[in-house]
PDB file of C-alpha atoms in Angstrom:
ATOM      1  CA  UNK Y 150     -17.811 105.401 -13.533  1.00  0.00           C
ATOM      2  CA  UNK Y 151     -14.935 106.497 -15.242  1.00  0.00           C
ATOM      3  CA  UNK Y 152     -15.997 107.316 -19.129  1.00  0.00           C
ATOM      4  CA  UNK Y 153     -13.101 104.388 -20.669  1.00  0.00           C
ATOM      5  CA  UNK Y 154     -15.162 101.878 -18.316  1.00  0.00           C
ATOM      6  CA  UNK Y 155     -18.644 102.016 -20.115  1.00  0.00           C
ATOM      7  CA  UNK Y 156     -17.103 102.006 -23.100  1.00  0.00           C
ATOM      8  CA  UNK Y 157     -15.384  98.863 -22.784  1.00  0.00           C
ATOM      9  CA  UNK Y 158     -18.612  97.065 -20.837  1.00  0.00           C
ATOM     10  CA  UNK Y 159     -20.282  98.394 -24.362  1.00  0.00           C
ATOM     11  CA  UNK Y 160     -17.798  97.337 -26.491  1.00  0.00           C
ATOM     12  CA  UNK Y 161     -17.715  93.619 -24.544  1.00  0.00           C
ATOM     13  CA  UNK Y 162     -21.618  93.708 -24.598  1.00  0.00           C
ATOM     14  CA  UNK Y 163     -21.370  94.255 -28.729  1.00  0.00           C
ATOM     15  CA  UNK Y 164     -19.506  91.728 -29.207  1.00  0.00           C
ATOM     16  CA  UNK Y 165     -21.270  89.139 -26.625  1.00  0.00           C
ATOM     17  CA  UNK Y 166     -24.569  89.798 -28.796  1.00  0.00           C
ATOM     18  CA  UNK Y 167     -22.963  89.861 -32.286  1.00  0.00           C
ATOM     19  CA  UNK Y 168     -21.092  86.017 -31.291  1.00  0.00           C
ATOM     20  CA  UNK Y 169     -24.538  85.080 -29.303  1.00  0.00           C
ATOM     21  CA  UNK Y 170     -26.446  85.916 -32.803  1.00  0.00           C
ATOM     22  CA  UNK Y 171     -23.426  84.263 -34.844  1.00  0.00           C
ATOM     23  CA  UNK Y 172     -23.944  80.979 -32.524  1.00  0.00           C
ATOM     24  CA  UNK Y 173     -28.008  80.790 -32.717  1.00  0.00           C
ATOM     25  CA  UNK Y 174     -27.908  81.873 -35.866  1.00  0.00           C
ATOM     26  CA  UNK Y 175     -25.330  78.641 -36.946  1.00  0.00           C
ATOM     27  CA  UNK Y 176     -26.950  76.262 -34.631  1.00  0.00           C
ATOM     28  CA  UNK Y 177     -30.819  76.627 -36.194  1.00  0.00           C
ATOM     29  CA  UNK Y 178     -30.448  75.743 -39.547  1.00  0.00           C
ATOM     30  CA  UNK Y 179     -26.843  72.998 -39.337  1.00  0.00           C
ATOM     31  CA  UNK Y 180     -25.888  72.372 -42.712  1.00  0.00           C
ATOM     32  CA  UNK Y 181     -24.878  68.421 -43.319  1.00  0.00           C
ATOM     33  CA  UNK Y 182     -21.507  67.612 -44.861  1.00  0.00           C
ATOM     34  CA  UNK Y 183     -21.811  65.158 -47.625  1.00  0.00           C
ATOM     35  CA  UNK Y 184     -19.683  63.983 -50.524  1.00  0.00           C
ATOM     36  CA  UNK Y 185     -20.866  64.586 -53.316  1.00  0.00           C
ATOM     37  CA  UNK Y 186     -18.167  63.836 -56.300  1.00  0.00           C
ATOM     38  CA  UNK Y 187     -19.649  61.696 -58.888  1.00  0.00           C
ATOM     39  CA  UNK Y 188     -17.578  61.571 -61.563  1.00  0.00           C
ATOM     40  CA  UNK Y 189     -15.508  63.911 -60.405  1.00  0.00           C
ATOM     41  CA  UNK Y 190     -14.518  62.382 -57.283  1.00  0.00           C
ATOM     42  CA  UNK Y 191     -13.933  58.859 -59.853  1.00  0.00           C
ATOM     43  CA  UNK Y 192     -11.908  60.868 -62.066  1.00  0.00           C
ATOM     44  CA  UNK Y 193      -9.726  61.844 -59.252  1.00  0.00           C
ATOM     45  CA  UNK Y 194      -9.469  58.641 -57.525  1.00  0.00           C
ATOM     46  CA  UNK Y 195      -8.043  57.260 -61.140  1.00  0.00           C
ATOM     47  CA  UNK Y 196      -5.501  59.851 -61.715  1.00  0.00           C
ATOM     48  CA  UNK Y 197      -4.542  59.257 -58.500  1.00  0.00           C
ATOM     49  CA  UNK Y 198      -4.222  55.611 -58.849  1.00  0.00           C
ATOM     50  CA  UNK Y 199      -2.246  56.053 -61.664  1.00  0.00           C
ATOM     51  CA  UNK Y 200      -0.208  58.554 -59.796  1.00  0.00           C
ATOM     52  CA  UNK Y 201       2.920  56.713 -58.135  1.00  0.00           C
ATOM     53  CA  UNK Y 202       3.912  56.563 -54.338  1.00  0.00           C
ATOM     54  CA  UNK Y 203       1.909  56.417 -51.306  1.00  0.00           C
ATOM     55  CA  UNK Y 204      -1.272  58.725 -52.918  1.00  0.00           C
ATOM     56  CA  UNK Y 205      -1.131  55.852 -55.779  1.00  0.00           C
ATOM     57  CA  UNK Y 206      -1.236  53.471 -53.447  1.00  0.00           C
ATOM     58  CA  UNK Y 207      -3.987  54.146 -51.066  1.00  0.00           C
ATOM     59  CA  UNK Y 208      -5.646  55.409 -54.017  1.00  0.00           C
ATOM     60  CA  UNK Y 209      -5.891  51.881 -55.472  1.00  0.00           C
ATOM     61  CA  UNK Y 210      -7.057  50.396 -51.812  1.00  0.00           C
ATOM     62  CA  UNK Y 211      -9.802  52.618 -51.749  1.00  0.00           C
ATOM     63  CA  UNK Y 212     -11.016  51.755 -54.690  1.00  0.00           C
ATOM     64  CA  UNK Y 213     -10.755  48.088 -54.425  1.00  0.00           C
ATOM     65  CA  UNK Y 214     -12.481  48.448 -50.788  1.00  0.00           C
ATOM     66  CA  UNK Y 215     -15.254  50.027 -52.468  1.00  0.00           C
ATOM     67  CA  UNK Y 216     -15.509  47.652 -55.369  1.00  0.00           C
ATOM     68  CA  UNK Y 217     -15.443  44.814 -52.420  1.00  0.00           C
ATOM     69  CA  UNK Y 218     -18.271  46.385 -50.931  1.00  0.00           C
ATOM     70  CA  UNK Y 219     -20.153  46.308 -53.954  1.00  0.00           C
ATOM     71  CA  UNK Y 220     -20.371  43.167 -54.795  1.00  0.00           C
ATOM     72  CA  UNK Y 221     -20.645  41.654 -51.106  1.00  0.00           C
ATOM     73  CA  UNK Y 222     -24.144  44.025 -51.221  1.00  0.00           C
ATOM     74  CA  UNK Y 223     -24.493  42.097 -54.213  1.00  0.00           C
ATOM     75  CA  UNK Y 224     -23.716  38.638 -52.312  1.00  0.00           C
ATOM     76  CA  UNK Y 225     -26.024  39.784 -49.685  1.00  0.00           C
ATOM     77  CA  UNK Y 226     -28.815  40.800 -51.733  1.00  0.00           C
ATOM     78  CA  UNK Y 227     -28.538  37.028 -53.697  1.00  0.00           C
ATOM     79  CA  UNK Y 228     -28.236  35.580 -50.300  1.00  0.00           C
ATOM     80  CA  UNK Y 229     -31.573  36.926 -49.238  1.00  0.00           C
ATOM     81  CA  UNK Y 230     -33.749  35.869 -52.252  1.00  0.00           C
ATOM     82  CA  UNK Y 231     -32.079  32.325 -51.997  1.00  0.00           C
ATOM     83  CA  UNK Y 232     -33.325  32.502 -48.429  1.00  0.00           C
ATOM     84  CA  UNK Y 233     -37.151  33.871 -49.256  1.00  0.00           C
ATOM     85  CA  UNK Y 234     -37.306  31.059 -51.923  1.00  0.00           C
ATOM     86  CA  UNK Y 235     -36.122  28.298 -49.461  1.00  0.00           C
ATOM     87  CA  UNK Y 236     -38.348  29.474 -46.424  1.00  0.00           C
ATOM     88  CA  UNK Y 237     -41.171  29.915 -49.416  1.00  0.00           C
ATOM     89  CA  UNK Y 238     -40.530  26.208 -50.802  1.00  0.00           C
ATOM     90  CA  UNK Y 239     -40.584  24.975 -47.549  1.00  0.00           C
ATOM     91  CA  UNK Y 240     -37.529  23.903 -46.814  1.00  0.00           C
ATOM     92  CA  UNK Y 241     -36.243  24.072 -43.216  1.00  0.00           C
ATOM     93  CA  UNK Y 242     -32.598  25.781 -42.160  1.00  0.00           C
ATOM     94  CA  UNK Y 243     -30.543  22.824 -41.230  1.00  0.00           C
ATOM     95  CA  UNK Y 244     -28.151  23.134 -37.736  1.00  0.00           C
TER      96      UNK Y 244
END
């Protein structure tokens, strides 16, 4: 073999071992994306709703989507102890 050709089957076989360590290396330990603002990510979300235009705007529907969602876990949570105390009392579930 001509001495240019082992250097490039070298060469690929470096970098087929450096991207096979990269890959096994990456897929043992995956890391987890999560959002994680606090009040950072609150302080944002208000200057943003104050901000005008489209940001503003979806901004302010986020928000109120997530305030909706609190209280209907609220609503939910009310609903299910007015549920335990019926079935507890007695009382049946009328159809």
């Amino acid at each position: 073999m001509p001495n240019c050709t082992i250097w490039n089957l070298i060469r690929v076989a470096v970098l087929s071992a450096v991207f096979s360590a990269g890959y096994l290396c990456g897929s043992v330990t995956p890391q987890n994306a999560e959002a994680q603002l606090g009040e950072i990510g609150s302080d944002v979300m208000k200057r943003a709703s104050e901000s005008g235009g489209t940001v503003g705007t979806v901004a302010k529907l986020g928000g109120a989507i997530t305030d909706m969602e609190k209280h209907l876990s609220a609503m939910q949570k009310n609903l299910d102890t007015l549920k335990s105390v019926r079935s507890a009392l007695g009382g049946g579930v009328k159809k």
